[in-house]
Amino acid sequence: QVQLVESGGGLVQAGGSLRLSCVASGRTFSSATMGWFRQAPGKEREFVAAITQNGGRVYYADSVKGRFTISRGNAKITVYLQMNSLKPADTAIYYCARLIYGNYYPPSSYNYWGQGTQVAVSS
């Protein structure tokens, strides 16, 4: 099995930055395509970014392009989401997940999810 743990969330002023981390563990863990999603109160969970197994391809939601960067650590067990130029619309619980089958976009393609980390951006 695989366990995912997110960290790095917090409260920041608009225009500020945060770096989220997702650490994977478990005896069956192997590098896989990983995604970041977010969910705000009263809204559906939405795709934010994804990165392939070897880090060769990255994908971003239009709403975060140019501001967020997804990356993998050298050990391939940690996935980062660098968030710059944050704005109040980015406020949400952020989740990392591991893709099992399908394309990167739908949550249904992912089989393991972390517990989430709160990001709040004030104006």
Short mmCIF file of N, CA and C in Angstrom, two decimals:
data_model
loop_
_atom_site.label_atom_id
_atom_site.label_comp_id
_atom_site.label_asym_id
_atom_site.label_seq_id
_atom_site.Cartn_x
_atom_site.Cartn_y
_atom_site.Cartn_z
N GLN A 1 0.83 -1.16 0.00
CA GLN A 1 0.00 0.00 0.00
C GLN A 1 0.89 1.24 0.00
N VAL A 2 0.27 2.37 -0.29
CA VAL A 2 0.96 3.64 -0.35
C VAL A 2 0.23 4.63 0.55
N GLN A 3 1.01 5.41 1.28
CA GLN A 3 0.48 6.50 2.07
C GLN A 3 1.07 7.81 1.57
N LEU A 4 0.24 8.82 1.50
CA LEU A 4 0.66 10.14 1.06
C LEU A 4 0.36 11.15 2.16
N VAL A 5 1.32 12.00 2.46
CA VAL A 5 1.16 13.00 3.50
C VAL A 5 1.56 14.35 2.95
N GLU A 6 0.62 15.28 2.95
CA GLU A 6 0.88 16.64 2.50
C GLU A 6 1.28 17.52 3.67
N SER A 7 2.06 18.54 3.38
CA SER A 7 2.42 19.52 4.38
C SER A 7 2.78 20.82 3.67
N GLY A 8 2.91 21.88 4.44
CA GLY A 8 3.36 23.15 3.90
C GLY A 8 2.29 24.21 3.75
N GLY A 9 1.04 23.86 4.03
CA GLY A 9 -0.02 24.85 3.93
C GLY A 9 0.07 25.88 5.03
N GLY A 10 -0.73 26.92 4.89
CA GLY A 10 -0.75 27.97 5.88
C GLY A 10 -1.55 29.16 5.40
N LEU A 11 -1.44 30.24 6.17
CA LEU A 11 -2.12 31.49 5.86
C LEU A 11 -1.11 32.49 5.34
N VAL A 12 -1.37 33.03 4.17
CA VAL A 12 -0.47 34.00 3.57
C VAL A 12 -1.25 35.17 3.00
N GLN A 13 -0.55 36.27 2.83
CA GLN A 13 -1.12 37.45 2.20
C GLN A 13 -1.13 37.27 0.69
N ALA A 14 -2.10 37.86 0.02
CA ALA A 14 -2.13 37.83 -1.43
C ALA A 14 -0.80 38.32 -2.00
N GLY A 15 -0.32 37.61 -3.01
CA GLY A 15 0.97 37.91 -3.59
C GLY A 15 2.11 37.11 -3.00
N GLY A 16 1.86 36.43 -1.90
CA GLY A 16 2.88 35.64 -1.24
C GLY A 16 3.06 34.28 -1.86
N SER A 17 3.91 33.47 -1.23
CA SER A 17 4.27 32.16 -1.75
C SER A 17 4.21 31.10 -0.68
N LEU A 18 3.94 29.88 -1.10
CA LEU A 18 4.01 28.70 -0.26
C LEU A 18 4.56 27.56 -1.09
N ARG A 19 5.21 26.62 -0.43
CA ARG A 19 5.63 25.39 -1.09
C ARG A 19 5.02 24.21 -0.36
N LEU A 20 4.19 23.46 -1.05
CA LEU A 20 3.58 22.26 -0.51
C LEU A 20 4.45 21.05 -0.82
N SER A 21 4.45 20.10 0.10
CA SER A 21 5.19 18.87 -0.09
C SER A 21 4.25 17.69 0.08
N CYS A 22 4.48 16.65 -0.67
CA CYS A 22 3.75 15.40 -0.56
C CYS A 22 4.77 14.28 -0.50
N VAL A 23 4.79 13.57 0.62
CA VAL A 23 5.75 12.50 0.82
C VAL A 23 5.02 11.16 0.73
N ALA A 24 5.53 10.28 -0.09
CA ALA A 24 4.95 8.96 -0.28
C ALA A 24 5.73 7.92 0.49
N SER A 25 5.01 6.96 1.05
CA SER A 25 5.65 5.86 1.75
C SER A 25 4.80 4.61 1.60
N GLY A 26 5.41 3.47 1.89
CA GLY A 26 4.72 2.21 1.77
C GLY A 26 5.54 1.20 1.00
N ARG A 27 5.36 -0.04 1.31
CA ARG A 27 6.21 -1.08 0.75
C ARG A 27 6.01 -1.28 -0.74
N THR A 28 4.86 -0.91 -1.25
CA THR A 28 4.58 -1.08 -2.68
C THR A 28 4.81 0.19 -3.48
N PHE A 29 5.32 1.21 -2.81
CA PHE A 29 5.47 2.47 -3.51
C PHE A 29 6.51 2.37 -4.63
N SER A 30 6.15 2.95 -5.74
CA SER A 30 7.06 3.12 -6.86
C SER A 30 6.69 4.41 -7.55
N SER A 31 7.65 5.04 -8.16
CA SER A 31 7.41 6.32 -8.81
C SER A 31 6.26 6.20 -9.80
N ALA A 32 5.37 7.15 -9.74
CA ALA A 32 4.20 7.17 -10.59
C ALA A 32 3.82 8.61 -10.88
N THR A 33 2.93 8.77 -11.84
CA THR A 33 2.38 10.10 -12.08
C THR A 33 1.63 10.57 -10.84
N MET A 34 1.94 11.77 -10.41
CA MET A 34 1.34 12.34 -9.21
C MET A 34 0.61 13.62 -9.57
N GLY A 35 -0.47 13.87 -8.86
CA GLY A 35 -1.25 15.06 -9.11
C GLY A 35 -1.55 15.83 -7.85
N TRP A 36 -1.79 17.11 -8.02
CA TRP A 36 -2.30 17.97 -6.96
C TRP A 36 -3.70 18.43 -7.33
N PHE A 37 -4.60 18.35 -6.37
CA PHE A 37 -5.96 18.82 -6.51
C PHE A 37 -6.28 19.76 -5.36
N ARG A 38 -7.34 20.52 -5.51
CA ARG A 38 -7.76 21.38 -4.43
C ARG A 38 -9.28 21.43 -4.38
N GLN A 39 -9.79 21.72 -3.20
CA GLN A 39 -11.22 21.80 -3.00
C GLN A 39 -11.54 22.89 -2.01
N ALA A 40 -12.35 23.83 -2.43
CA ALA A 40 -12.81 24.91 -1.58
C ALA A 40 -14.21 24.58 -1.07
N PRO A 41 -14.62 25.17 0.05
CA PRO A 41 -15.95 24.90 0.59
C PRO A 41 -17.05 25.16 -0.43
N GLY A 42 -17.95 24.20 -0.58
CA GLY A 42 -19.06 24.34 -1.50
C GLY A 42 -18.71 24.13 -2.95
N LYS A 43 -17.48 23.77 -3.26
CA LYS A 43 -17.07 23.57 -4.64
C LYS A 43 -16.56 22.16 -4.85
N GLU A 44 -16.54 21.75 -6.10
CA GLU A 44 -16.03 20.44 -6.45
C GLU A 44 -14.50 20.44 -6.40
N ARG A 45 -13.96 19.26 -6.18
CA ARG A 45 -12.52 19.11 -6.23
C ARG A 45 -12.04 19.36 -7.66
N GLU A 46 -10.99 20.13 -7.80
CA GLU A 46 -10.51 20.49 -9.11
C GLU A 46 -9.03 20.18 -9.28
N PHE A 47 -8.68 19.84 -10.49
CA PHE A 47 -7.30 19.55 -10.84
C PHE A 47 -6.45 20.81 -10.77
N VAL A 48 -5.24 20.66 -10.26
CA VAL A 48 -4.30 21.77 -10.18
C VAL A 48 -3.08 21.52 -11.04
N ALA A 49 -2.41 20.39 -10.83
CA ALA A 49 -1.17 20.11 -11.55
C ALA A 49 -0.87 18.62 -11.47
N ALA A 50 -0.07 18.13 -12.40
CA ALA A 50 0.36 16.74 -12.38
C ALA A 50 1.76 16.64 -12.97
N ILE A 51 2.47 15.59 -12.59
CA ILE A 51 3.81 15.35 -13.08
C ILE A 51 3.97 13.86 -13.33
N THR A 52 4.60 13.50 -14.44
CA THR A 52 4.75 12.11 -14.81
C THR A 52 5.84 11.43 -14.00
N GLN A 53 5.94 10.11 -14.19
CA GLN A 53 6.85 9.30 -13.37
C GLN A 53 8.28 9.79 -13.40
N ASN A 54 8.76 10.13 -14.58
CA ASN A 54 10.14 10.57 -14.71
C ASN A 54 10.29 12.09 -14.69
N GLY A 55 9.21 12.79 -14.44
CA GLY A 55 9.26 14.23 -14.39
C GLY A 55 9.37 14.91 -15.73
N GLY A 56 9.23 14.14 -16.80
CA GLY A 56 9.42 14.70 -18.12
C GLY A 56 8.28 15.55 -18.63
N ARG A 57 7.11 15.35 -18.07
CA ARG A 57 5.94 16.11 -18.48
C ARG A 57 5.23 16.65 -17.26
N VAL A 58 4.77 17.86 -17.37
CA VAL A 58 3.97 18.49 -16.32
C VAL A 58 2.73 19.09 -16.94
N TYR A 59 1.69 19.17 -16.15
CA TYR A 59 0.41 19.69 -16.59
C TYR A 59 -0.14 20.62 -15.53
N TYR A 60 -0.79 21.68 -15.97
CA TYR A 60 -1.34 22.66 -15.05
C TYR A 60 -2.74 23.08 -15.46
N ALA A 61 -3.54 23.35 -14.47
CA ALA A 61 -4.81 24.00 -14.74
C ALA A 61 -4.56 25.42 -15.23
N ASP A 62 -5.43 25.90 -16.09
CA ASP A 62 -5.26 27.25 -16.62
C ASP A 62 -5.19 28.30 -15.51
N SER A 63 -5.89 28.06 -14.44
CA SER A 63 -5.97 29.04 -13.37
C SER A 63 -4.66 29.23 -12.61
N VAL A 64 -3.72 28.29 -12.75
CA VAL A 64 -2.47 28.38 -12.00
C VAL A 64 -1.25 28.46 -12.89
N LYS A 65 -1.41 28.36 -14.19
CA LYS A 65 -0.27 28.43 -15.10
C LYS A 65 0.48 29.74 -14.92
N GLY A 66 1.79 29.62 -14.88
CA GLY A 66 2.63 30.79 -14.69
C GLY A 66 2.85 31.17 -13.25
N ARG A 67 2.10 30.58 -12.33
CA ARG A 67 2.24 30.88 -10.91
C ARG A 67 2.69 29.68 -10.09
N PHE A 68 2.21 28.50 -10.45
CA PHE A 68 2.53 27.28 -9.70
C PHE A 68 3.51 26.43 -10.48
N THR A 69 4.35 25.70 -9.76
CA THR A 69 5.30 24.78 -10.36
C THR A 69 5.29 23.47 -9.60
N ILE A 70 5.07 22.38 -10.31
CA ILE A 70 5.12 21.06 -9.71
C ILE A 70 6.47 20.43 -10.03
N SER A 71 7.03 19.71 -9.07
CA SER A 71 8.33 19.09 -9.28
C SER A 71 8.46 17.87 -8.39
N ARG A 72 9.47 17.06 -8.67
CA ARG A 72 9.76 15.88 -7.87
C ARG A 72 11.14 16.01 -7.25
N GLY A 73 11.28 15.48 -6.04
CA GLY A 73 12.58 15.40 -5.43
C GLY A 73 13.42 14.34 -6.11
N ASN A 74 14.73 14.39 -5.85
CA ASN A 74 15.64 13.44 -6.49
C ASN A 74 15.32 11.99 -6.15
N ALA A 75 14.81 11.76 -4.96
CA ALA A 75 14.48 10.40 -4.53
C ALA A 75 13.16 9.91 -5.10
N LYS A 76 12.40 10.78 -5.73
CA LYS A 76 11.13 10.45 -6.38
C LYS A 76 10.03 10.05 -5.40
N ILE A 77 10.24 10.24 -4.12
CA ILE A 77 9.19 9.95 -3.15
C ILE A 77 8.52 11.22 -2.65
N THR A 78 8.99 12.35 -3.07
CA THR A 78 8.42 13.62 -2.67
C THR A 78 8.03 14.43 -3.90
N VAL A 79 6.84 14.98 -3.85
CA VAL A 79 6.35 15.85 -4.90
C VAL A 79 6.07 17.22 -4.30
N TYR A 80 6.52 18.25 -4.97
CA TYR A 80 6.37 19.60 -4.47
C TYR A 80 5.40 20.39 -5.35
N LEU A 81 4.78 21.36 -4.74
CA LEU A 81 3.99 22.34 -5.46
C LEU A 81 4.40 23.72 -4.97
N GLN A 82 5.20 24.40 -5.76
CA GLN A 82 5.60 25.76 -5.44
C GLN A 82 4.53 26.70 -5.94
N MET A 83 3.98 27.49 -5.04
CA MET A 83 2.88 28.38 -5.36
C MET A 83 3.33 29.82 -5.13
N ASN A 84 3.38 30.58 -6.19
CA ASN A 84 3.77 31.98 -6.14
C ASN A 84 2.59 32.86 -6.55
N SER A 85 2.71 34.13 -6.23
CA SER A 85 1.68 35.10 -6.59
C SER A 85 0.29 34.63 -6.18
N LEU A 86 0.19 34.15 -4.97
CA LEU A 86 -1.07 33.60 -4.49
C LEU A 86 -2.14 34.67 -4.40
N LYS A 87 -3.35 34.25 -4.64
CA LYS A 87 -4.50 35.14 -4.56
C LYS A 87 -5.61 34.46 -3.79
N PRO A 88 -6.58 35.22 -3.30
CA PRO A 88 -7.64 34.62 -2.48
C PRO A 88 -8.36 33.45 -3.14
N ALA A 89 -8.48 33.46 -4.46
CA ALA A 89 -9.14 32.36 -5.16
C ALA A 89 -8.40 31.04 -5.02
N ASP A 90 -7.15 31.08 -4.58
CA ASP A 90 -6.39 29.86 -4.36
C ASP A 90 -6.70 29.20 -3.03
N THR A 91 -7.46 29.85 -2.19
CA THR A 91 -7.80 29.29 -0.88
C THR A 91 -8.57 27.99 -1.04
N ALA A 92 -8.06 26.92 -0.43
CA ALA A 92 -8.66 25.60 -0.56
C ALA A 92 -7.87 24.61 0.26
N ILE A 93 -8.42 23.41 0.40
CA ILE A 93 -7.65 22.28 0.88
C ILE A 93 -6.95 21.66 -0.32
N TYR A 94 -5.66 21.46 -0.20
CA TYR A 94 -4.87 20.91 -1.29
C TYR A 94 -4.52 19.46 -0.99
N TYR A 95 -4.74 18.59 -1.97
CA TYR A 95 -4.50 17.17 -1.84
C TYR A 95 -3.51 16.70 -2.89
N CYS A 96 -2.65 15.78 -2.52
CA CYS A 96 -1.86 15.08 -3.52
C CYS A 96 -2.42 13.68 -3.71
N ALA A 97 -2.18 13.11 -4.87
CA ALA A 97 -2.74 11.81 -5.20
C ALA A 97 -1.84 11.11 -6.22
N ARG A 98 -1.93 9.79 -6.23
CA ARG A 98 -1.16 8.98 -7.17
C ARG A 98 -2.05 8.42 -8.25
N LEU A 99 -1.67 8.63 -9.48
CA LEU A 99 -2.43 8.14 -10.61
C LEU A 99 -2.23 6.65 -10.79
N ILE A 100 -3.32 5.93 -11.07
CA ILE A 100 -3.24 4.51 -11.31
C ILE A 100 -3.51 4.16 -12.76
N TYR A 101 -4.46 4.84 -13.38
CA TYR A 101 -4.81 4.54 -14.76
C TYR A 101 -5.59 5.69 -15.35
N GLY A 102 -5.31 5.99 -16.61
CA GLY A 102 -6.04 7.03 -17.29
C GLY A 102 -5.23 8.30 -17.43
N ASN A 103 -5.89 9.34 -17.93
CA ASN A 103 -5.19 10.60 -18.09
C ASN A 103 -5.09 11.34 -16.76
N TYR A 104 -4.37 12.44 -16.77
CA TYR A 104 -4.01 13.14 -15.54
C TYR A 104 -5.14 13.95 -14.94
N TYR A 105 -6.16 14.25 -15.70
CA TYR A 105 -7.11 15.29 -15.31
C TYR A 105 -8.17 14.87 -14.30
N PRO A 106 -8.87 13.75 -14.49
CA PRO A 106 -9.98 13.42 -13.59
C PRO A 106 -9.52 12.78 -12.28
N PRO A 107 -10.15 13.16 -11.17
CA PRO A 107 -9.82 12.51 -9.90
C PRO A 107 -9.99 11.00 -9.92
N SER A 108 -10.90 10.49 -10.74
CA SER A 108 -11.13 9.05 -10.80
C SER A 108 -9.93 8.27 -11.30
N SER A 109 -8.94 8.93 -11.89
CA SER A 109 -7.74 8.25 -12.35
C SER A 109 -6.75 7.96 -11.24
N TYR A 110 -6.99 8.50 -10.06
CA TYR A 110 -6.05 8.40 -8.94
C TYR A 110 -6.59 7.46 -7.87
N ASN A 111 -5.70 6.68 -7.28
CA ASN A 111 -6.14 5.66 -6.33
C ASN A 111 -5.74 5.93 -4.88
N TYR A 112 -4.70 6.71 -4.66
CA TYR A 112 -4.28 7.05 -3.31
C TYR A 112 -4.31 8.55 -3.13
N TRP A 113 -4.81 8.98 -1.98
CA TRP A 113 -4.95 10.39 -1.66
C TRP A 113 -4.39 10.69 -0.28
N GLY A 114 -3.81 11.86 -0.15
CA GLY A 114 -3.37 12.32 1.15
C GLY A 114 -4.52 12.92 1.93
N GLN A 115 -4.21 13.39 3.13
CA GLN A 115 -5.24 13.93 4.01
C GLN A 115 -5.56 15.39 3.72
N GLY A 116 -4.73 16.04 2.96
CA GLY A 116 -4.94 17.43 2.60
C GLY A 116 -4.22 18.39 3.51
N THR A 117 -3.90 19.55 2.98
CA THR A 117 -3.30 20.62 3.75
C THR A 117 -3.98 21.93 3.36
N GLN A 118 -4.29 22.74 4.36
CA GLN A 118 -5.07 23.95 4.15
C GLN A 118 -4.20 25.10 3.67
N VAL A 119 -4.65 25.75 2.62
CA VAL A 119 -4.03 26.97 2.13
C VAL A 119 -5.07 28.07 2.19
N ALA A 120 -4.74 29.15 2.87
CA ALA A 120 -5.63 30.30 2.97
C ALA A 120 -4.88 31.55 2.56
N VAL A 121 -5.46 32.30 1.65
CA VAL A 121 -4.83 33.50 1.12
C VAL A 121 -5.74 34.68 1.42
N SER A 122 -5.23 35.63 2.16
CA SER A 122 -6.01 36.81 2.53
C SER A 122 -5.68 37.96 1.60
N SER A 123 -6.63 38.86 1.46
CA SER A 123 -6.43 40.05 0.64
C SER A 123 -6.05 41.26 1.46
#
